[in-house]
Coordinates of C-alpha atoms and ligand atoms in Angstrom, one line a residue:
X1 CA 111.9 68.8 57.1
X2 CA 111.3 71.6 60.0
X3 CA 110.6 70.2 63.3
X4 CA 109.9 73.5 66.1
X5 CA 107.9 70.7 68.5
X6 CA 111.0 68.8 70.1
X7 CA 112.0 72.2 71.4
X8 CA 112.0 71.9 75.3
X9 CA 113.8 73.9 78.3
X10 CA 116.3 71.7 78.9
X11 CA 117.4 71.9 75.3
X12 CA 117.5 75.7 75.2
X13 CA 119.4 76.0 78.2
X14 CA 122.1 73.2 77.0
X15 CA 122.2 75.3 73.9
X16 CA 122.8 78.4 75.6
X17 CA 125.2 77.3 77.7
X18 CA 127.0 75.1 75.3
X19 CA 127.5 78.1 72.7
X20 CA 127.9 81.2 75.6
X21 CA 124.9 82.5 74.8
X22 CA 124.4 82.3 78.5
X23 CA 126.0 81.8 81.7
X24 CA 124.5 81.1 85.3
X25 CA 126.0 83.7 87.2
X26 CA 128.7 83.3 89.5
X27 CA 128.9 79.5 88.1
X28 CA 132.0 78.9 89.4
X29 CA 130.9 79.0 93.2
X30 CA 127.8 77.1 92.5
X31 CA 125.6 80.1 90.8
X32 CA 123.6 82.3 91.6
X33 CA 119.8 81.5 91.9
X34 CA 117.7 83.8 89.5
X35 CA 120.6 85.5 88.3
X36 CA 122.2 85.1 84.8
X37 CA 125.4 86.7 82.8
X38 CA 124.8 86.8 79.0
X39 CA 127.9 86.2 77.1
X40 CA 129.0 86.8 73.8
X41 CA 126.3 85.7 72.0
X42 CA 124.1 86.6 74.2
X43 CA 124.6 90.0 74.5
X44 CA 125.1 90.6 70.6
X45 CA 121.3 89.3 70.8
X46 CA 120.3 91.4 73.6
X47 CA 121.5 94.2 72.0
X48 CA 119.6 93.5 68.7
X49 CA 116.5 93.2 70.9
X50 CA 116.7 96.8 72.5
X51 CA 117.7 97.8 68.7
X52 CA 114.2 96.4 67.3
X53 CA 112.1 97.5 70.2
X54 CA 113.6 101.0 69.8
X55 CA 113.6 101.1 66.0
X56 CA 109.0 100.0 66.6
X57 CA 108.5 102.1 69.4
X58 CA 109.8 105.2 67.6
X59 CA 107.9 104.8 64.0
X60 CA 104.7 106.0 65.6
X61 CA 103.1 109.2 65.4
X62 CA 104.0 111.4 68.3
X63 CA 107.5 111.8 70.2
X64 CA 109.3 109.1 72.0
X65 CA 111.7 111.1 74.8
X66 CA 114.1 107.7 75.6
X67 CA 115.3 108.2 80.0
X68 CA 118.5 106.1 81.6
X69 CA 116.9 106.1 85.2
X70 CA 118.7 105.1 88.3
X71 CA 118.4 101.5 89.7
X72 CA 117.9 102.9 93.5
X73 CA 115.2 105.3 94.4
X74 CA 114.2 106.6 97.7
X75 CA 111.5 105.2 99.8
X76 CA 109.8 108.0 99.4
X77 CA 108.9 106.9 95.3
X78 CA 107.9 103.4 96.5
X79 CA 105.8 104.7 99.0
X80 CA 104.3 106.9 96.5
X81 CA 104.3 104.3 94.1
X82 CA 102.7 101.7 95.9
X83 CA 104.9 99.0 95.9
X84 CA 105.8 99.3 99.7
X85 CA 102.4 97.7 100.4
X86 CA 101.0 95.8 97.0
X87 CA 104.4 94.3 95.7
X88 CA 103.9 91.0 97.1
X89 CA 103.4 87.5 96.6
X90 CA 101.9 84.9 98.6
X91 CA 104.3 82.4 99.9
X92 CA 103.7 79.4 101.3
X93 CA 107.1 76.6 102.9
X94 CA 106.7 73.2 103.5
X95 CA 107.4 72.7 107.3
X96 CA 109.0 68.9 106.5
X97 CA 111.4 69.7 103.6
X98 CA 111.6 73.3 104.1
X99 CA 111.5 74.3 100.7
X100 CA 109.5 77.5 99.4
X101 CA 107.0 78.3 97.2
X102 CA 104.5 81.2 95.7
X103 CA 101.0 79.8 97.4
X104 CA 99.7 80.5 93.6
X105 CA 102.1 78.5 91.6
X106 CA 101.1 75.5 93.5
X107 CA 97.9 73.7 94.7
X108 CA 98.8 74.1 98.8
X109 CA 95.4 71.3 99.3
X110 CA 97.9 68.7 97.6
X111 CA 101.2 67.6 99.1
X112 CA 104.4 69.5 98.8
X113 CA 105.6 69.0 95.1
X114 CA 109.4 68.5 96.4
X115 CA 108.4 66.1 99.1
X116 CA 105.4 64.3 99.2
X117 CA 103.9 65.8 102.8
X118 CA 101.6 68.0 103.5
X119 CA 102.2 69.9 106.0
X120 CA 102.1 74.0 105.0
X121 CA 102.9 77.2 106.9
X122 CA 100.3 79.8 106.5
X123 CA 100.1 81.4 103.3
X124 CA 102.2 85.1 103.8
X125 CA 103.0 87.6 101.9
X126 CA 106.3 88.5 101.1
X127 CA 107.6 92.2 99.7
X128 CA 109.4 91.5 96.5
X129 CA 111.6 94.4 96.5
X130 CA 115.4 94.5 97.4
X131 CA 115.8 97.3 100.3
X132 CA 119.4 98.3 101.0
X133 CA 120.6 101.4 103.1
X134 CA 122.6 104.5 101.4
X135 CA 125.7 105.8 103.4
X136 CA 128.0 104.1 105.5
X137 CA 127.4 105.4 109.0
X138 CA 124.3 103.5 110.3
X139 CA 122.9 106.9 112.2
X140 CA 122.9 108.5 108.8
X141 CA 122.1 106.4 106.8
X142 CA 118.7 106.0 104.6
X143 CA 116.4 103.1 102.9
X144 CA 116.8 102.9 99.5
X145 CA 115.1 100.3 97.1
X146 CA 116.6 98.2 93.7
X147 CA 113.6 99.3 91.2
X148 CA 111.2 96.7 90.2
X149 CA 109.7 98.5 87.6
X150 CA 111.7 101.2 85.5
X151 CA 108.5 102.7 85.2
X152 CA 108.9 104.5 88.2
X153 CA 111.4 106.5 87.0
X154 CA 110.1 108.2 84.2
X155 CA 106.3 108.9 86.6
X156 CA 109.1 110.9 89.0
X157 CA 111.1 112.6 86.1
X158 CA 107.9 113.4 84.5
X159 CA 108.2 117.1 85.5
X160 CA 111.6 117.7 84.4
X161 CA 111.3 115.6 80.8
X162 CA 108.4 117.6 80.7
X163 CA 110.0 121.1 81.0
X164 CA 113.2 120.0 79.2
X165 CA 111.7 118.0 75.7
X166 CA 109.2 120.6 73.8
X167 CA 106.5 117.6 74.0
X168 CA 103.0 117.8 74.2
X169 CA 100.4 115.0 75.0
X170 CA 100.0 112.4 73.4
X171 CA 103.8 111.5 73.7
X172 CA 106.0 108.1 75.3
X173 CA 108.6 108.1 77.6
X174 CA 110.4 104.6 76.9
X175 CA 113.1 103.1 79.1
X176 CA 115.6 100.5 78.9
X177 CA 117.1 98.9 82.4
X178 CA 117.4 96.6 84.8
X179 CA 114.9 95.7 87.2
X180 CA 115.1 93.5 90.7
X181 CA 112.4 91.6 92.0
X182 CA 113.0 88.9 95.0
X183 CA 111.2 86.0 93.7
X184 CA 110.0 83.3 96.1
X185 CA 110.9 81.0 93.5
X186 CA 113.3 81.9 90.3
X187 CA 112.2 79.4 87.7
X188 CA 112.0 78.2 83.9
X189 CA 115.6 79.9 83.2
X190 CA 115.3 83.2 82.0
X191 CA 111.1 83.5 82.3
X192 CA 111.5 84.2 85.9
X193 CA 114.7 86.1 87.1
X194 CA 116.0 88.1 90.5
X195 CA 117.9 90.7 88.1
X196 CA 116.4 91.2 85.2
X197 CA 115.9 94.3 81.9
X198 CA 113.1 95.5 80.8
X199 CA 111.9 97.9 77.8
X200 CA 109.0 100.3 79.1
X201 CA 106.8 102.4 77.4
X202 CA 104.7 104.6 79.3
X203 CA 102.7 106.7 76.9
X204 CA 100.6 110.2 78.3
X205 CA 97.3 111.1 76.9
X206 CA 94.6 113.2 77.7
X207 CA 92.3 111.2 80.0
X208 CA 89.7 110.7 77.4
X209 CA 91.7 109.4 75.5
X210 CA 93.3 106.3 76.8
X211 CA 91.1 103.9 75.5
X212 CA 91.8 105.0 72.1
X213 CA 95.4 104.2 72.5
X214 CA 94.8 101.7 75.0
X215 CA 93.3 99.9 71.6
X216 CA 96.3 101.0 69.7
X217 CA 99.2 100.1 72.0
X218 CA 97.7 96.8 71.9
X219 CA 97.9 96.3 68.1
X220 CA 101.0 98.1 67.3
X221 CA 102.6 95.7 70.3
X222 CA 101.1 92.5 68.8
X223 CA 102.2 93.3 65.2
X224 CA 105.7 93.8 66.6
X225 CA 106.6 90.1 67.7
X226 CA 105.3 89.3 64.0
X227 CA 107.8 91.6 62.6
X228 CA 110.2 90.4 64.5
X229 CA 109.8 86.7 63.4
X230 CA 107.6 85.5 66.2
X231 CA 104.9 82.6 64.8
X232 CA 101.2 84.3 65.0
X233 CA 99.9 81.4 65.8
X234 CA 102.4 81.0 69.2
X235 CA 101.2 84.5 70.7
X236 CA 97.7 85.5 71.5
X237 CA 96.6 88.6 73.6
X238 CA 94.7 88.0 76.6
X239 CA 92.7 90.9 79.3
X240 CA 93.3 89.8 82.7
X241 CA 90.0 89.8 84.9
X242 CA 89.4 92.3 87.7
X243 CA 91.1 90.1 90.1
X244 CA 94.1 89.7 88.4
X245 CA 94.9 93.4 87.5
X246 CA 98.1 95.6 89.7
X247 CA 97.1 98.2 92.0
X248 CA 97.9 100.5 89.5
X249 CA 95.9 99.4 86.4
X250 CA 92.2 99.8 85.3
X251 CA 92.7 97.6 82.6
X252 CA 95.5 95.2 81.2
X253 CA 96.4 92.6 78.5
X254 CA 98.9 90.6 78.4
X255 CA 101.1 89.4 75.0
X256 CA 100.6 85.8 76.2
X257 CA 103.5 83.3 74.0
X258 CA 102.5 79.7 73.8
X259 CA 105.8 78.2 75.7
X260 CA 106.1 74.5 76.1
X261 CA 105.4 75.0 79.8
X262 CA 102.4 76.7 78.7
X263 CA 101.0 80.3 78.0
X264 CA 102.9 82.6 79.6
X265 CA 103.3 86.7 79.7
X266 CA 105.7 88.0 77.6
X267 CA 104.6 92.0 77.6
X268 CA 101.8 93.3 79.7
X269 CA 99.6 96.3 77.9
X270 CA 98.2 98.8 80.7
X271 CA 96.1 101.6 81.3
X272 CA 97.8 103.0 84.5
X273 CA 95.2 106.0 84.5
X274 CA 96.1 108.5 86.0
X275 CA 97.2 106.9 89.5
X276 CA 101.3 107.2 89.3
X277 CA 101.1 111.0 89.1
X278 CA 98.3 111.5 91.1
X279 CA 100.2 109.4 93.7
X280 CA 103.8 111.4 93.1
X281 CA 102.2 114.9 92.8
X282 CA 100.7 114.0 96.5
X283 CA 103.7 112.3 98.2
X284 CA 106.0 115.3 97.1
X285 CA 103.6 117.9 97.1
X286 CA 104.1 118.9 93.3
X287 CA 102.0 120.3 90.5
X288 CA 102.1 117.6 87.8
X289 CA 99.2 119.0 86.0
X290 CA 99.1 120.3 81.7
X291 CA 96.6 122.8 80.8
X292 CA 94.2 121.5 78.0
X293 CA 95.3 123.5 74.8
X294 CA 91.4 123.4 74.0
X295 CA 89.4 123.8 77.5
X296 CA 91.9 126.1 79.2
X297 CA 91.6 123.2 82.1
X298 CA 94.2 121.6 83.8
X299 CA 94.5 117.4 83.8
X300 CA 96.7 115.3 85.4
X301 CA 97.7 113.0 82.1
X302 CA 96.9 109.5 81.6
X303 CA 98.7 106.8 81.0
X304 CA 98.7 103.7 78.7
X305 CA 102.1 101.3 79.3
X306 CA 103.5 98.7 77.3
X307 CA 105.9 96.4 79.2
X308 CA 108.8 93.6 77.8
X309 CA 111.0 91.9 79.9
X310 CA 114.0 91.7 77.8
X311 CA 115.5 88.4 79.1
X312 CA 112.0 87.1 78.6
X313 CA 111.7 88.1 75.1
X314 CA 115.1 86.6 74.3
X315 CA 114.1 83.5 76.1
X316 CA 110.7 83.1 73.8
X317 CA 112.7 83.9 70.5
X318 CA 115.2 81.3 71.3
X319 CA 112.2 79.0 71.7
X320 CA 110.5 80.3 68.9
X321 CA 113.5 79.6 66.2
X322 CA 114.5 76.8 67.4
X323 CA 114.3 73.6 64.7
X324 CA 115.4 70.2 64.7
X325 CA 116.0 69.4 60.9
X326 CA 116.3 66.1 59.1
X327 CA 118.3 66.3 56.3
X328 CA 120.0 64.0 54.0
X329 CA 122.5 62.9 55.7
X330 CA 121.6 64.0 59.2
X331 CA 119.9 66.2 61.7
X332 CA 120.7 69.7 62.4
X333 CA 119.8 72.1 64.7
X334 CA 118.9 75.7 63.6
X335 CA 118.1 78.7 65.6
X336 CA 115.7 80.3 63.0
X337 CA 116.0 84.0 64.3
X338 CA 114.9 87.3 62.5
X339 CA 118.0 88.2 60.7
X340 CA 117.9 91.0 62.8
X341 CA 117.6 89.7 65.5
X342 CA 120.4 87.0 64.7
X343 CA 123.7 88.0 67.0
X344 CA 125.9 87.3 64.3
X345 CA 125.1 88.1 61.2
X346 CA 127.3 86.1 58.8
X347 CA 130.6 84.0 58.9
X348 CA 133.1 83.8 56.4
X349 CA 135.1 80.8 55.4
X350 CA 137.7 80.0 53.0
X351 CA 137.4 76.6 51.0
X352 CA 140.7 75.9 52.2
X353 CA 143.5 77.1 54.7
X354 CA 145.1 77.9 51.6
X355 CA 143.0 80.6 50.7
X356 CA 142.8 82.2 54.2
X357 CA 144.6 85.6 53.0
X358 CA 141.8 86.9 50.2
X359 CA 139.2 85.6 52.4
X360 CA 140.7 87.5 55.3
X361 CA 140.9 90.9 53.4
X362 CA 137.1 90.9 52.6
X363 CA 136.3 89.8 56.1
X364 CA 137.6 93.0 56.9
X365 CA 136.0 94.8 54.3
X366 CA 133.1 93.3 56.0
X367 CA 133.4 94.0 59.1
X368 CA 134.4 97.9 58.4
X369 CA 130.8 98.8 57.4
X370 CA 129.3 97.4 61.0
X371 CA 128.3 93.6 60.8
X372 CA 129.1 91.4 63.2
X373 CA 130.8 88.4 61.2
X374 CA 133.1 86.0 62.8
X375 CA 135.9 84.1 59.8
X376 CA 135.9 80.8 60.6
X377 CA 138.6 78.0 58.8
X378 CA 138.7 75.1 60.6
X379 CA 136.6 72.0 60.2
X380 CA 134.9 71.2 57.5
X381 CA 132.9 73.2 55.2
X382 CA 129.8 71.2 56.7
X383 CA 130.5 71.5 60.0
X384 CA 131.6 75.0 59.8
X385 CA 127.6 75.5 58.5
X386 CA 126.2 73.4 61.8
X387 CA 128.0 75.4 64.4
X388 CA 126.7 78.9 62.5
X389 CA 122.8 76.8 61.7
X390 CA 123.1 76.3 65.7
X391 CA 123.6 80.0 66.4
X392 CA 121.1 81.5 64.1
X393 CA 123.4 83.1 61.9
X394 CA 121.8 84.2 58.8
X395 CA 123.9 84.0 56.1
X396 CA 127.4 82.1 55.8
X397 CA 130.0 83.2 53.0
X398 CA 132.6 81.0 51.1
X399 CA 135.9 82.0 49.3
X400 CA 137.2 79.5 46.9
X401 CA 139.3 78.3 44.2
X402 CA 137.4 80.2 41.1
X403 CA 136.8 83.0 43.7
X404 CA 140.3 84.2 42.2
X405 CA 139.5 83.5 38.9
X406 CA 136.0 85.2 38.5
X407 CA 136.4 87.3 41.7
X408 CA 132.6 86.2 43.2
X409 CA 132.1 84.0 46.1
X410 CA 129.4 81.6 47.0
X411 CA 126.7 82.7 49.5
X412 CA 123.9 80.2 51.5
X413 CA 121.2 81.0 53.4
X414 CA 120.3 79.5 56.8
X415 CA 116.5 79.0 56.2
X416 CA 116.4 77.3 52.7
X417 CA 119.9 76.2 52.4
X418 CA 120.0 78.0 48.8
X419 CA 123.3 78.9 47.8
X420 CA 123.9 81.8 45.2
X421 CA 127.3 83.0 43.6
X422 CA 127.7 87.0 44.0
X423 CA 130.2 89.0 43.1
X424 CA 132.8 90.6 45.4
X425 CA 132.5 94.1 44.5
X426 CA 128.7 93.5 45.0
X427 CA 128.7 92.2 48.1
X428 CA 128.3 95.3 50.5
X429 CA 125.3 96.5 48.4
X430 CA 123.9 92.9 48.5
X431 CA 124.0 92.5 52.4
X432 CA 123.0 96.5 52.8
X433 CA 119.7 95.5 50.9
X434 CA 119.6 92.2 53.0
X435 CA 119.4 93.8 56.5
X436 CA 117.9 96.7 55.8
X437 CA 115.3 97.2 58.6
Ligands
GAP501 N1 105.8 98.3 84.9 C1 104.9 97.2 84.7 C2 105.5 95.9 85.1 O1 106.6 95.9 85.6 P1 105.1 93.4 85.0 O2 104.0 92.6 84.4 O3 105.3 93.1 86.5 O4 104.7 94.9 84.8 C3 106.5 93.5 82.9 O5 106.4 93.2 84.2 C4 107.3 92.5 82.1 O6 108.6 92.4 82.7 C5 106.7 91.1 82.0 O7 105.8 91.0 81.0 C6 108.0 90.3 81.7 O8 108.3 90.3 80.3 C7 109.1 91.1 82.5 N2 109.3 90.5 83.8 C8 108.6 90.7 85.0 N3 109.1 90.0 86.0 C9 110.1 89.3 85.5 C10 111.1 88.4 86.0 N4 111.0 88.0 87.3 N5 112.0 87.8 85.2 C11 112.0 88.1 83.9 N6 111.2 89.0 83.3 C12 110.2 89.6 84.1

């Protein structure tokens, strides 16, 4: 029997540290706060992630122009942007133990959570960006930022994707890349990072039409985390209230995912107006106007965005998977991930040591039309299954003794444990049709 509600924090991260999914960065010297290297595993499944997102983003009607921004920009774009003087949190330290905190993630009327006092510094607010000078000599040299957002990036290429892509509204600009944001207080593993990816859409419209696809980002976003194997019943969509929205939005929803610390945004849906050109065209005095096919009239375009963290995504489909099984004979732990989402997608064993050579050669034969399979020989048959159930990997493959005699091998299936003989010569068709997207 399935059990998905033992699955806690502490589990995931012992999981993904035990099997290299992921590593705290710079471990060795203590780690890095915030910061996290993804290993193997980890960034097989990363991958994937970019790989679906890409693949959903791109089946809609209009063109998808994909940009590979730079991390620094000028202070001139944050200026622009806004995020010199919004991007902050409140922060609030405890003047007994010294420790730090965002003033919202904690009630500041109580004591301090780490200590028991109460005694609070005024609530500030603190600049989450990352400012660092360009050039060496210090006369010369010039303010620079780590993005928070790759959005900004494709609102200050606008004019030259425009002029190079033979696009017309309504098209996306989508991004995939690293952000930096110097959280007061890095928490919950991977759901709140200093260095972190994210996948942004940032779709132009005419401006009367951004509610239109304001409603239709928000479905086609929703129905994604379905396709990719995400319970419905775990993620709901929630508008954020006046007060809550960025100085950029007029209105916003958030993919909320029901973690065990509670619901939490995964993907924020927003209509950004027309505010990041507006704001660009004035700080570099530029035209970033269309002309309106129909009116003749020019427009400054608007702009609906959809927003995915992708640490945070792989964070809530690790959680999401993730089963405690009683069989039989014992319990087993299963990462129940998409099959496409899965980092590897199937392991090969031979029955026996014995029969490593044959199982070898189609392991090869495997592995030459692009899936990631590992071969795996030692242990037992049952245990060789756990260590691939713990990792998610679909599909596990056995060569043995009849496999020379009637040339077909035996394969099982993660999920329901069903095992079904195929033959060799079959098998590339068989897993073609399997992962077909
Ligand atoms: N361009 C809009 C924007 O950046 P956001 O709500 O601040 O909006 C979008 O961030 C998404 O990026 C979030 O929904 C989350 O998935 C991810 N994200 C934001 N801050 C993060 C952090 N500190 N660590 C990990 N992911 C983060």
């Amino acid at each position: 029997m399935s059990d998905t509600s033992r699955v806690t924090l502490e589990k995931i991260t012992a999981l993904c540290k035990r099997r290299g999914f992921v590593y705290q960065s710079a471990d060795l010297y203590g780690g890095l706060n915030g910061v996290y290297d993804f290993g193997h595993l980890g960034s097989l499944m990363k991958n994937n992630i970019r790989q679906q997102w890409k693949h959903a983003i791109t089946q809609v009607d209009g063109d998808i122009i994909f940009l590979d921004g730079a991390i620094l920009g000028p202070q001139a774009v944050w200026q622009a942007s806004g995020h010199i003087k919004n991007f902050h949190d409140p922060m609030v330290d405890c003047t007994s133990c010294k420790k730090r905190f965002r003033a919202d993630d904690i009630n500041i009327k109580k004591a301090c959570p780490h200590c028991g006092n109460t005694a609070w510094t005024d609530v500030r607010e603190f600049n989450l960006m990352f400012q660092t000078q360009l050039g060496a000599a210090s006369n010369h040299s010039s303010t620079a930022y780590l993005r928070p957002e790759t959005a900004q990036t494709i609102f200050s290429n606008f004019k030259n994707i425009f002029s190079t892509n033979r696009v017309k509204v309504p098209f996306g600009v989508a991004q995939i890349g690293k952000a930096f944001r110097n959280e007061i207080t890095p928490k919950q593993f991977l759901f709140r990072m200093r260095e972190f990816e994210q996948m942004e859409l940032e779709w132009f419209c005419k401006p009367n039409q951004s509610d239109k696809y304001f409603e239709f980002w928000k479905q086609e976003r929703f129905n994604f985390y379905t396709k990719i194997g995400v319970n419905p019943e775990k993620i709901r969509l929630r508008p954020h209230a006046q007060n809550e929205l960025a100085h950029y939005s007029t209105q916003c929803v958030d993919v909320e995912y029901q973690f065990p610390f509670g619901w939490k945004e995964l993907e924020g849906i927003a209509d950004r107006g027309n505010y990041d050109l507006t704001q660009h065209a004035q700080e570099a005095n530029k035209d970033l106007s269309q002309i309106d096919d129909e009116t003749k009239e020019r427009f400054i375009p608007h702009v609906i965005e959809s927003s995915v963290g992708v640490d945070r995504l792989f964070l809530t489909l690790l959680f999401d998977a993730y089963c405690e099984e009683q069989l039989e004979k014992d319990t087993r732990v299963v990462l129940k991930l998409h099959k496409n989402i899965a980092p590897i997608k199937l392991a090969i064993f031979p029955l026996s040591k014995q029969l490593a050579e044959p199982t070898k050669q189609l392991f090869n034969e495997i592995k030459k039309h692009g899936y990631i399979c590992t071969f795996d020989q030692t242990g037992s048959i049952g245990k060789r299954y756990r260590r691939n159930d713990e990792i998610g990997t679909p599909l596990c493959i056995t060569y043995d003794f009849e496999s020379q005699d009637d040339q077909c091998v035996t394969i099982r299936h993660r999920d329901t444990l069903q095992q079904e003989r195929i033959a060799i010569d079959q098998i590339i068709t068989y897993l073609y049709n399997y992962f077909s997207l």
